[in-house]
Coordinates of C-alpha atoms and ligand atoms in Angstrom, one line a residue:
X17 CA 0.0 0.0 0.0
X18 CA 1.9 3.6 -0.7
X19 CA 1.0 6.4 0.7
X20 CA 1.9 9.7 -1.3
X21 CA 1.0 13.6 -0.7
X22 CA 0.1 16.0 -3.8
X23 CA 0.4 18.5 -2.0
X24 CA 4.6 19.7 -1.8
X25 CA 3.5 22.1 1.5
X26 CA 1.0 19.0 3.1
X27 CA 1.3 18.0 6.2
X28 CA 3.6 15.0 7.1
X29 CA 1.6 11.4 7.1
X30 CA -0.8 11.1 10.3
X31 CA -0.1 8.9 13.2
X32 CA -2.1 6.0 13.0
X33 CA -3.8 6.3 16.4
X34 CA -7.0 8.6 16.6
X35 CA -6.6 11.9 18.2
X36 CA -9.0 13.4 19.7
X37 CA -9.9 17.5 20.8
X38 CA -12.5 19.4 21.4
X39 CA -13.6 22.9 21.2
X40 CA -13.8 23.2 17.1
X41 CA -15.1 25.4 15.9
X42 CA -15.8 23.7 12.7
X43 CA -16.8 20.3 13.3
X44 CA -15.0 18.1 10.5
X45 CA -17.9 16.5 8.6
X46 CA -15.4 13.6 7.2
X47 CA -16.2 11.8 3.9
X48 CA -17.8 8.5 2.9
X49 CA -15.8 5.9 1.9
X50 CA -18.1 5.3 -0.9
X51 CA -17.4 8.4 -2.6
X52 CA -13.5 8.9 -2.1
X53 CA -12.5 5.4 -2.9
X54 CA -12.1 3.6 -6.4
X55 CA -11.4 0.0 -7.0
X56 CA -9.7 -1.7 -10.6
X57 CA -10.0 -5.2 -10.9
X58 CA -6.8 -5.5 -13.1
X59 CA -5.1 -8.5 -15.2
X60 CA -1.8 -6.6 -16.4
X61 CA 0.6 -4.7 -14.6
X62 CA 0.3 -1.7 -17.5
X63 CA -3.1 -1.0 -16.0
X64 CA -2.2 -0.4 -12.8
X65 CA -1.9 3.1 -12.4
X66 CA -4.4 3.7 -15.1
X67 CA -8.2 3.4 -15.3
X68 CA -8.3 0.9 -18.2
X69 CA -9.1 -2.2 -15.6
X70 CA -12.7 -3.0 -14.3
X71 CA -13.8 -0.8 -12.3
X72 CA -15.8 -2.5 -9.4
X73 CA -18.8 -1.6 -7.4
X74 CA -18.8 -2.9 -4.2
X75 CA -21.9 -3.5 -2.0
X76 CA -20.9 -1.0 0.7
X77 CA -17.4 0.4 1.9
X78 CA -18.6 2.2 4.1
X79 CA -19.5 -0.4 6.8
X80 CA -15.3 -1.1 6.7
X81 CA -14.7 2.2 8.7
X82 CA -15.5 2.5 12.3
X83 CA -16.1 5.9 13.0
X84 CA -19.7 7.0 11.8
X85 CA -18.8 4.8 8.5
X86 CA -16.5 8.1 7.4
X87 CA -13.5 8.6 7.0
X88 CA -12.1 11.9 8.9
X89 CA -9.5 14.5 9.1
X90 CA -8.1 14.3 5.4
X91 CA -8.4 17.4 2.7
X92 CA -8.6 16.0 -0.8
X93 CA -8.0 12.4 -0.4
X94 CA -8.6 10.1 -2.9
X95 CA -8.0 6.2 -2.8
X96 CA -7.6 4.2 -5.1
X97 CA -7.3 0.1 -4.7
X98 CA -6.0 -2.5 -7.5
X99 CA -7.1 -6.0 -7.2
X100 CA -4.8 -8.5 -9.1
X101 CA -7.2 -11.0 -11.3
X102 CA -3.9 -13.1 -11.3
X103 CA -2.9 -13.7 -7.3
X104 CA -5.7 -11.6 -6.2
X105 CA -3.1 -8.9 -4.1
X106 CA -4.2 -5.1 -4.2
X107 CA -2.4 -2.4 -3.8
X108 CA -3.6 0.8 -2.7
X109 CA -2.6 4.5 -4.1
X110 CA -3.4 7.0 -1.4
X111 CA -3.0 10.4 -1.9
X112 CA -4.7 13.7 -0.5
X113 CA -3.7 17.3 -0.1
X114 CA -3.5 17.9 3.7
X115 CA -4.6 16.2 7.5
X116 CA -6.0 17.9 10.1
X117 CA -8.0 17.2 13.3
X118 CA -11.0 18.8 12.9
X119 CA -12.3 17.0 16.2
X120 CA -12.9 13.8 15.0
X121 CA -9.1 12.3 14.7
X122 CA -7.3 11.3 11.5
X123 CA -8.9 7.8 10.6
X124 CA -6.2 5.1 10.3
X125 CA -6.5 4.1 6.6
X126 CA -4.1 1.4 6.5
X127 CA -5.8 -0.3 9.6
X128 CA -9.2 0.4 7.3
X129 CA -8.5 -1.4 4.5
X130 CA -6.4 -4.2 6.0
X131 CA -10.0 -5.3 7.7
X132 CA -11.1 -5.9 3.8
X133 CA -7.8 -6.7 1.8
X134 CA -5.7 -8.3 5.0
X135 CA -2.7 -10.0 3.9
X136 CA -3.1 -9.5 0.3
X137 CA -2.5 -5.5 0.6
X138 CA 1.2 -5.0 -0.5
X139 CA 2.4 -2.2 1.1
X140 CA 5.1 -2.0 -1.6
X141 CA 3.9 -1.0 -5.4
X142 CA 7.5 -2.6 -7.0
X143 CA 6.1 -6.1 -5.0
X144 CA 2.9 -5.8 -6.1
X145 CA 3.6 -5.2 -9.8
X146 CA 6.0 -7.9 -9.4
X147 CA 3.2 -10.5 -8.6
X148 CA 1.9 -10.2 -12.1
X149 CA 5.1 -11.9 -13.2
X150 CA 5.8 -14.1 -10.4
X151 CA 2.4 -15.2 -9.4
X152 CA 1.0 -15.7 -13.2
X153 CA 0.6 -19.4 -12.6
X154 CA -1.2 -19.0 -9.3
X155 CA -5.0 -20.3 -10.6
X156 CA -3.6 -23.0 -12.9
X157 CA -1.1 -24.3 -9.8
X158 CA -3.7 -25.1 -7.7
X159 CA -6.5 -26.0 -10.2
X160 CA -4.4 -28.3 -12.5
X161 CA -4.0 -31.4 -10.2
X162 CA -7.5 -31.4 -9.1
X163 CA -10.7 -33.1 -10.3
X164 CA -12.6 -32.0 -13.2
X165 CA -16.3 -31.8 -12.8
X166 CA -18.9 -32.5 -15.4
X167 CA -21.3 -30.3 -16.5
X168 CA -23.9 -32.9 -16.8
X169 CA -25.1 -35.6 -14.0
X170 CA -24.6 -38.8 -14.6
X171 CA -28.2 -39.6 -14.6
X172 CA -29.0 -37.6 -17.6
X173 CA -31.1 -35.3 -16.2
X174 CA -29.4 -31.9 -17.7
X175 CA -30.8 -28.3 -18.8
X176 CA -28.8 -25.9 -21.5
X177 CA -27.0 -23.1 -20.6
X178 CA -28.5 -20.1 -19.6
X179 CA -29.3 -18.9 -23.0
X180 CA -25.8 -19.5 -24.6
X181 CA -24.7 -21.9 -26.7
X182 CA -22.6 -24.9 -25.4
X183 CA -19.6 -24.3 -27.8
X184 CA -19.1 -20.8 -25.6
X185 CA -18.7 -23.0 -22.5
X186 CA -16.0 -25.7 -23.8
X187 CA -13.1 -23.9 -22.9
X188 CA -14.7 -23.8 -19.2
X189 CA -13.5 -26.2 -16.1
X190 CA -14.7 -26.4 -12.9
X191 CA -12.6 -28.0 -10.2
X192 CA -13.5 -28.9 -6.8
X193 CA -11.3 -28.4 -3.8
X194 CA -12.0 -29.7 -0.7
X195 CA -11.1 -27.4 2.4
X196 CA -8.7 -30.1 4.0
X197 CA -6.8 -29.5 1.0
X198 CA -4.0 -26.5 2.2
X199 CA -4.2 -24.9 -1.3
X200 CA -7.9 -24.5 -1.2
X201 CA -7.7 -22.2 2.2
X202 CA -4.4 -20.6 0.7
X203 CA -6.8 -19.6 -2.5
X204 CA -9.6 -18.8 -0.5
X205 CA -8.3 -16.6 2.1
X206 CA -6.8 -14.5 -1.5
X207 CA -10.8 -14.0 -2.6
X208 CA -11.9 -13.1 0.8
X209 CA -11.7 -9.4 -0.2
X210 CA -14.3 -10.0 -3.1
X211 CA -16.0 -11.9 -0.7
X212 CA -16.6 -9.1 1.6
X213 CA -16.7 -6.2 -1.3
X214 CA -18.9 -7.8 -3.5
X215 CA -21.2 -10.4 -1.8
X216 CA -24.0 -8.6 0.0
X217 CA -24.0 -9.8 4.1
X218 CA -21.3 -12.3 3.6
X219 CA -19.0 -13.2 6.4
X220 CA -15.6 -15.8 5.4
X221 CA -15.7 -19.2 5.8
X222 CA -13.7 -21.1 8.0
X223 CA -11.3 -22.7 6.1
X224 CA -10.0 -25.0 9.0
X225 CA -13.0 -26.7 8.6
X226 CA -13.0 -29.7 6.1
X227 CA -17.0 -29.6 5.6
X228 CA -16.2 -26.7 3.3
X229 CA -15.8 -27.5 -0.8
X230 CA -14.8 -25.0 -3.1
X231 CA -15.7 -24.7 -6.6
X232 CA -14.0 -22.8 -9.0
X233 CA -15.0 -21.8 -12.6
X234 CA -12.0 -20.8 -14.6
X235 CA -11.6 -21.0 -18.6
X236 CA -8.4 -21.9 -20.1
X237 CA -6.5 -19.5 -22.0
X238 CA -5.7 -20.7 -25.8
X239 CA -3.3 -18.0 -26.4
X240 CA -0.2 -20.0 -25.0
X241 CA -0.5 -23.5 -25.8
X242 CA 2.8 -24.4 -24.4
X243 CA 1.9 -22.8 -21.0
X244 CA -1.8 -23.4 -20.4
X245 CA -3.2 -20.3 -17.8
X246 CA -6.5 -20.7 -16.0
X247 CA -8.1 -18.0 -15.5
X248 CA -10.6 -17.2 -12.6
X249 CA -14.4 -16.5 -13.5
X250 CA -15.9 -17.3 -10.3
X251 CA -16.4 -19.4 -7.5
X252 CA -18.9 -21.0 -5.1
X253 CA -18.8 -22.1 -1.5
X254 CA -20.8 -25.0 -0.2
X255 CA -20.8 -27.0 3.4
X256 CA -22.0 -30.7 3.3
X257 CA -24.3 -31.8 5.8
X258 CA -23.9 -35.2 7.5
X259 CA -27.5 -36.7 7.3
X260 CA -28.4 -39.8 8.8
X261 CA -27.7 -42.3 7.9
X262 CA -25.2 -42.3 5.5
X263 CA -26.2 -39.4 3.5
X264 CA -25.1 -35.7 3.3
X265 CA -27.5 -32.2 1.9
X266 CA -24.9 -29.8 0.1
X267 CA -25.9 -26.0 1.3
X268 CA -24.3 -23.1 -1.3
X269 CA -23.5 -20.6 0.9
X270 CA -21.5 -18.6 -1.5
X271 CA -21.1 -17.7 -4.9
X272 CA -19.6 -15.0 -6.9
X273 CA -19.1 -14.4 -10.4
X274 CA -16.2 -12.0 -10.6
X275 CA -17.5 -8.9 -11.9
X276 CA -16.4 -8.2 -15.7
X277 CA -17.1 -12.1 -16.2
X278 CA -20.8 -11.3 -15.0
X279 CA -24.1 -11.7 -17.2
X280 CA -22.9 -14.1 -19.7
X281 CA -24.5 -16.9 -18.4
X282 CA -21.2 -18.1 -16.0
X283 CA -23.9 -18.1 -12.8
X284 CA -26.2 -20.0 -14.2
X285 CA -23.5 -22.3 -16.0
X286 CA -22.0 -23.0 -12.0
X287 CA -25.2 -23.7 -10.6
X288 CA -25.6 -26.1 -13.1
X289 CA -22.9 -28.1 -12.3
X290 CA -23.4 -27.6 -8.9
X291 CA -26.8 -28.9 -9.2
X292 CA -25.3 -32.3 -10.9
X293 CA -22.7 -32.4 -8.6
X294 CA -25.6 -33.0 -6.3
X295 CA -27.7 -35.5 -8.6
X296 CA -25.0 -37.2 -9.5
X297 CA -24.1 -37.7 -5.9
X298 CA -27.5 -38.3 -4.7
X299 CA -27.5 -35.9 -1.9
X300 CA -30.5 -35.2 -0.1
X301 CA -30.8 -31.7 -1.5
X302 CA -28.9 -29.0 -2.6
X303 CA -29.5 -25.8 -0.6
X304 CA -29.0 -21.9 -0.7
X305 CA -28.1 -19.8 2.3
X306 CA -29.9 -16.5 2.5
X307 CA -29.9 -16.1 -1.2
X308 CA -29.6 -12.7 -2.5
X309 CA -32.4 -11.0 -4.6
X310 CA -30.7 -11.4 -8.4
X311 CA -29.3 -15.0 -7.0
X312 CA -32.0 -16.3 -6.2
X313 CA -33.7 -15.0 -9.4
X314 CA -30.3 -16.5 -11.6
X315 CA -31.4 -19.9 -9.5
X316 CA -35.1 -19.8 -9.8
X317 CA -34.3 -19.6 -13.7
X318 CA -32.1 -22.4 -14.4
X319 CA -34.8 -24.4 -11.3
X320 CA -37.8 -23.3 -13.7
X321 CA -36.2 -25.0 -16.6
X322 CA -35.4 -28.1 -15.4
X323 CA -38.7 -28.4 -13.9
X324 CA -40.8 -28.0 -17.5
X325 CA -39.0 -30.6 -18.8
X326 CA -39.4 -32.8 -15.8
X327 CA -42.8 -35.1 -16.0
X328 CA -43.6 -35.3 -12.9
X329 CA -43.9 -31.5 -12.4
X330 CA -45.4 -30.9 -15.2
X331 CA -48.4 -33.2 -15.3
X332 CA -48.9 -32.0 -11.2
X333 CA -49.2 -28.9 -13.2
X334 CA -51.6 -29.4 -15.7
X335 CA -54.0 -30.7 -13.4
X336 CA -53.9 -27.8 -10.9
X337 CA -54.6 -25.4 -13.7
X338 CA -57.2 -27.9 -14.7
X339 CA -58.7 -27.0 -11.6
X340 CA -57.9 -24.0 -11.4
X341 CA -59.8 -22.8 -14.7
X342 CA -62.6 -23.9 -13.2
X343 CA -64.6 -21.0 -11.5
X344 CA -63.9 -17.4 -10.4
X345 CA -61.6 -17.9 -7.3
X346 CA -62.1 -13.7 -6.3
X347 CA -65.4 -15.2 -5.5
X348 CA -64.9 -17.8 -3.6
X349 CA -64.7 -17.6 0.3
X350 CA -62.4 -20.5 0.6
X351 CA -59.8 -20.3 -2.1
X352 CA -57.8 -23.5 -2.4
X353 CA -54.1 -23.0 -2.6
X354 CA -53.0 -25.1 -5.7
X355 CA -49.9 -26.5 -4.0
X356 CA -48.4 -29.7 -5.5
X357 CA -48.8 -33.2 -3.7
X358 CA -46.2 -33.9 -1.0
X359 CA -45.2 -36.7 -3.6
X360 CA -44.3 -34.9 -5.7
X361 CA -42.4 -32.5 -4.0
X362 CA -40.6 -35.9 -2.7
X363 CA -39.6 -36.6 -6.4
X364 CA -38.7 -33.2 -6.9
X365 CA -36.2 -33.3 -4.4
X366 CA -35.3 -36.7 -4.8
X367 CA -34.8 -36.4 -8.6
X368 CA -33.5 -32.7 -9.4
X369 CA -32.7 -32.4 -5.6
X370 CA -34.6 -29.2 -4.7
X371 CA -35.9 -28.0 -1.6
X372 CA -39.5 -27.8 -1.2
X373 CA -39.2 -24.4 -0.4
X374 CA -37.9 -23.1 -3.8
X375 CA -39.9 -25.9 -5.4
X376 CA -42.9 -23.8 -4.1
X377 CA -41.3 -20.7 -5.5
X378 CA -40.8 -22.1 -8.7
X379 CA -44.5 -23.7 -8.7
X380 CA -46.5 -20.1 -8.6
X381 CA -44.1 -19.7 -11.8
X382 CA -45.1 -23.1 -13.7
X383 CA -49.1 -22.6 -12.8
X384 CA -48.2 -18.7 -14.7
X385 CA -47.3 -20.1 -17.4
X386 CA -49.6 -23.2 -17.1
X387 CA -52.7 -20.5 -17.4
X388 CA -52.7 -20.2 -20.5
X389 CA -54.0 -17.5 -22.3
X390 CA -52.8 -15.9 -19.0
X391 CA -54.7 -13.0 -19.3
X392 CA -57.9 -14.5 -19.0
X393 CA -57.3 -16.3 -15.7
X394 CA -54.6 -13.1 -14.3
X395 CA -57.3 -12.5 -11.9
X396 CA -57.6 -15.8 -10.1
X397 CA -54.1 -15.5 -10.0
X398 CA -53.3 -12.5 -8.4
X399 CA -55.6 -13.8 -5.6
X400 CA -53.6 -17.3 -5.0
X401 CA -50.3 -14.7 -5.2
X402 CA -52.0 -12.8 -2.8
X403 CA -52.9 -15.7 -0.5
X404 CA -50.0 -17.1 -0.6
X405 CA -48.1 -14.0 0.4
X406 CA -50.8 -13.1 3.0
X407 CA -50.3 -16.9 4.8
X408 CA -46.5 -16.3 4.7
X409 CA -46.8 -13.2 6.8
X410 CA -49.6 -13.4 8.9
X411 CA -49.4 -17.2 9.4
X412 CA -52.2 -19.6 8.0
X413 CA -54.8 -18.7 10.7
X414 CA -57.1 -16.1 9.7
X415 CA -57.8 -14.9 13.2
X416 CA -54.1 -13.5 12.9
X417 CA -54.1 -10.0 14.8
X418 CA -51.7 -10.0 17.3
X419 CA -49.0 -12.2 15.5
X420 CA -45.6 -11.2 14.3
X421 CA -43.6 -12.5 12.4
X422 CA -40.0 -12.5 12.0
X423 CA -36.8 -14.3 10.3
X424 CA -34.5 -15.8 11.6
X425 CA -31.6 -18.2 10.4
X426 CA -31.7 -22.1 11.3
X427 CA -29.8 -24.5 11.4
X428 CA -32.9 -26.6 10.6
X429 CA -34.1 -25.6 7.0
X430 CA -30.8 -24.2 5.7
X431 CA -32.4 -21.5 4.2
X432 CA -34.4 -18.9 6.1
X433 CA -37.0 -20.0 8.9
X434 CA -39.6 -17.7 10.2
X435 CA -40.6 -17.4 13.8
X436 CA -44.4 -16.4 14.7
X437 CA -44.6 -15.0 18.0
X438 CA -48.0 -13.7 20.0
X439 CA -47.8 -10.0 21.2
X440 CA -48.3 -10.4 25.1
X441 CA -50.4 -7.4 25.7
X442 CA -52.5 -8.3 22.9
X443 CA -56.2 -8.1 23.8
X444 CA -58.0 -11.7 23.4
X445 CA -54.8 -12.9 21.6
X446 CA -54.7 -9.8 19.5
X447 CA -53.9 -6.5 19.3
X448 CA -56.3 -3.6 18.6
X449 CA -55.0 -2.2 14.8
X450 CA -56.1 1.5 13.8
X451 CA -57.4 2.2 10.8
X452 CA -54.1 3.5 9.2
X453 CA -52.2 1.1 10.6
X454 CA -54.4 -1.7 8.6
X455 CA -54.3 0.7 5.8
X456 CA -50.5 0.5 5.9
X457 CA -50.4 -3.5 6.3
X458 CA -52.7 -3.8 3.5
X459 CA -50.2 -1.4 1.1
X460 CA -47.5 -3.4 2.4
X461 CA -49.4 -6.5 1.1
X462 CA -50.3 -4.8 -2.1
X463 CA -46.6 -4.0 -2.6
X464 CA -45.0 -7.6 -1.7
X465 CA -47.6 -9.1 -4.3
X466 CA -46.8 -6.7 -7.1
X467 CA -43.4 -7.4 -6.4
X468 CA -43.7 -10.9 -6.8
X469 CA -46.0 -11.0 -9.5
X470 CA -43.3 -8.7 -11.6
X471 CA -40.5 -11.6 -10.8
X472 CA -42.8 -14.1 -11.8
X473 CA -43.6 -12.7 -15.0
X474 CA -39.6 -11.8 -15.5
X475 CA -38.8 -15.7 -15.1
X476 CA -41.6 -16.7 -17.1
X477 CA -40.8 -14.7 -20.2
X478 CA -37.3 -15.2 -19.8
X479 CA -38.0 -19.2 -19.7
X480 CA -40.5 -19.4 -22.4
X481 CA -38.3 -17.4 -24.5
X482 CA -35.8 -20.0 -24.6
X483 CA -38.1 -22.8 -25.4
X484 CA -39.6 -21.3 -27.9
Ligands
ACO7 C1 -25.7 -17.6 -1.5 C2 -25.1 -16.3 -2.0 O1 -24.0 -16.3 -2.2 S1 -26.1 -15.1 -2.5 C3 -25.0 -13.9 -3.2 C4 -24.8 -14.1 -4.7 N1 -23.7 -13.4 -5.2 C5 -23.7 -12.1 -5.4 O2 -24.7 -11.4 -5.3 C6 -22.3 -11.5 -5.8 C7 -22.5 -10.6 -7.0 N2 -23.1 -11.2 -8.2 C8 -22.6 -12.3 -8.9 O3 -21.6 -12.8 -8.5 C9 -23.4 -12.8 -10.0 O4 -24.1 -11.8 -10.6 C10 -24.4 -14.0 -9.7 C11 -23.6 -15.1 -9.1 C12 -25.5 -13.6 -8.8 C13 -25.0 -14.4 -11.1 O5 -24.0 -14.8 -12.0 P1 -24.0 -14.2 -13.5 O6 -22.9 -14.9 -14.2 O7 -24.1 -12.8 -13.5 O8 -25.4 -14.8 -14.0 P2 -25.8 -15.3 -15.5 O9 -24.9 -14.5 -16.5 O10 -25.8 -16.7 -15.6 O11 -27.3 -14.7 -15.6 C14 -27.5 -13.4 -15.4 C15 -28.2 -12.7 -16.6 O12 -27.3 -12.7 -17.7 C16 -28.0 -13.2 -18.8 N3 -27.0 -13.7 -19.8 C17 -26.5 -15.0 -19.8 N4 -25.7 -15.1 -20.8 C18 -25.6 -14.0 -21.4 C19 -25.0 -13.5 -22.6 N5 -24.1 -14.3 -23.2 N6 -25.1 -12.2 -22.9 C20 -26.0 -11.4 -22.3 N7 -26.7 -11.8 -21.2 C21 -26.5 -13.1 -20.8 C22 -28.9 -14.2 -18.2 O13 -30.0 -14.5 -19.1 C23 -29.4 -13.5 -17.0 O14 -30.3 -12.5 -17.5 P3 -31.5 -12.0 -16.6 O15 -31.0 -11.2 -15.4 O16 -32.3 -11.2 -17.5 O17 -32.3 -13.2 -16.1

């Protein structure tokens, strides 16, 4: 990491350690880490110094800094990191014009960003250029000796690629490392950075703990024959279960495409063989911890797919919209919930290993585009949406007042659980709701439904589209 001054007259560099007066006058307002800090995702050493790598967007720098999430006592200061895509060191180029105290101390910088980049910040910019040279064989070291995966399960239950053709993946590998393996914690304590920059709410894994698998997407580079470089796409982290008796349930709990590599189907192409990693294996089921929004709408994609073309599904399908065509549900008191037999959520799981829990997600999406012409029954489904979402928050009793409801993680259904609890001084069980307090439940309602109903209709087109 260097440190420079612009300015010839600044002030010499701060000591480290916070110092703190009062009786400003002018109360230093700091600045947001977001704002004053740029980050390169770089693959030469010529683009260091420039702006010609990626420039990456992480979730939130601001939570790195302790003090009010700013950054204090520095006029002018601008900081920008560069990530290596070949041993995945930064260096960071610091500069501003002047320090002062302006009450709220001089914020350690170096101590800052060593909580993000720890040992892979090189203080030196000579050692960290040198890593381009030095280090250029980093990915293929530890990914050449290891086991290839296959793309498709043994059991010949596959999908295609997220809307690509397959010819754009055959220069693609995925290798699995197991965490008692040293080179797998050695690699993965280099991508904890990304981790924390760019996967929302993430927290490292432990990599003394053999449970862990990592899976790494890299494509090989053509361009030298004689020396064959992987490079690094992306990777995922998953933790297998013991289950009794003799079985195991895989949980993803991490997965990151790196970000110039994103939206070219990679995501979809590693859940994929994630997913036949688990068939083939015949795991119980292959989980997702606390999937983020886009993730989980990436998985529910590739899910959706596999489903149509899976007979069981399908015909549990056809004959809930069967039923469902049959009558006006808006006017209905009781309105039936079109869920699929536990059987076949049983196959589901036991055949393309998926949870019930996103097999239900993926079922309002199959009865969309089950109903067919859709506009004709959009009605009757907007009320099931609604239902559904209503039963989810408020629990499946009716006589709900007085309930809350909250999430929480478990260790029982890997992905999020819900807890219901009962106000205590709730009158007969409930508690007395004002008018605009209803008004505001109801709008909350309104807005989780249209929410839903717009991601539905996203993954439908987006599916029909391909099988068109
Ligand atoms: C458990 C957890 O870890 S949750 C956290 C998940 N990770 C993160 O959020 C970290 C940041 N994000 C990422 O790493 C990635 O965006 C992921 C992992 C979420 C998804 O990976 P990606 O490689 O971007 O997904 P992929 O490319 O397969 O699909 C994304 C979109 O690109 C589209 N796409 C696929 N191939 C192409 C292509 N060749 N050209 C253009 N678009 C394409 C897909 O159709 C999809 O479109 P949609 O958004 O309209 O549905």
């Amino acid at each position: 990491m260097g440190q420079k001054q612009q300015h010839p007259n600044a002030d010499p560099l701060p000591e480290p350690k916070k110092k703190r007066r009062v009786g400003f006058s002018n109360i230093d307002a700091g600045v947001e880490p977001n704002d004053c800090i740029k980050i390169y995702l770089v693959s030469k050493k010529e683009e260091v110094g420039t702006s010609d790598g990626y420039r990456i967007s992480p979730v939130d720098l601001n939570s790195f800094f302790e003090e009010d999430e700013k950054i204090y006592g520095y006029q002018g200061l601008k900081i920008t990191i560069w990530i290596s895509s070949i041993s995945f060191h930064a260096y960071a180029d610091i500069t501003f014009q002047s320090t002062s105290d302006g009450g709220k101390g001089i914020t350690d910088l170096k101590s800052a960003l060593e909580k993000i980049f720890g040992e892979t910040l090189l203080e030196n910019k000579d050692d960290f250029l040198q890593t381009f040279s030095t280090e250029n064989n980093f990915i293929s070291s530890v990914v050449s000796n290891e086991e290839k995966l296959q793309t498709k399960a043994s059991n010949g239950h596959t999908t295609h690629f997220n809307g690509s053709s397959e010819a754009a993946f055959s220069d693609l590998e995925v290798v699995r490392l197991m965490m008692s393996n040293l080179a797998a914690g050695h690699l993965y304590s280099r991508l904890v950075p990304l981790v924390l920059l760019l996967v929302d709410g993430s927290n490292p894994i432990d990599v003394i703990d053999p449970s862990w698998e990592l899976y790494l997407l890299t494509r090989k580079k053509t361009d030298q024959p004689a020396n064959t470089q992987h490079i690094l796409l992306g990777f995922a982290a998953l933790y297998r279960f013991y289950r009794y008796p003799d079985g195991s349930r895989l949980r993803l709990s991490q997965i990151l495409v790196l970000p110039p590599y994103q939206h070219k189907g990679y995501g979809s192409y590693l859940v994929e063989v994630l997913s036949n990693v688990a068939i083939s294996e015949n795991v119980y089921d292959l989980t997702v911890e606390e999937p983020q929004e886009y993730f989980q709408h990436v998985r529910t994609s590739f899910d959706v797919k596999r489903l149509l073309a899976f007979e069981p599904a399908q015909s549990a399908v056809k004959s809930a919209v069967l039923h469902l065509k049959q009558g006006k549900l808006s006017k209905k008191t009781q309105v039936p919930r079109f869920l699929p037999s536990a059987d076949v959520v049983d196959e589901v799981r036991k055949t393309l290993k998926i949870n019930k829990k996103q097999f239900l997600q993926c079922w309002e999406i199959l009865i969309y585009l089950g109903l067919d012409p859709i506009e004709k029954h959009m009605e009757d489904y907007v009320t099931i949406i609604c239902n559904r979402v209503k039963d989810d928050i408020l629990g499946k009793d009716s006589e709900t007042a007085g309930k809350e409801v909250i999430e929480v993680p478990s260790v029982h259904d890997e992905e999020t659980s819900f807890v219901m609890f009962r106000l205590q001084n709730s009158k007969a069980g409930g508690i007395q709701m004002d008018e605009d307090q209803t008004k505001t439940q109801e709008q909350q309602l309104q807005q989780l439904v249209d929410e839903r109903i717009k991601e539905v209709k996203l993954i439908a087109q987006k599916v029909s589209h391909k099988h068109v």
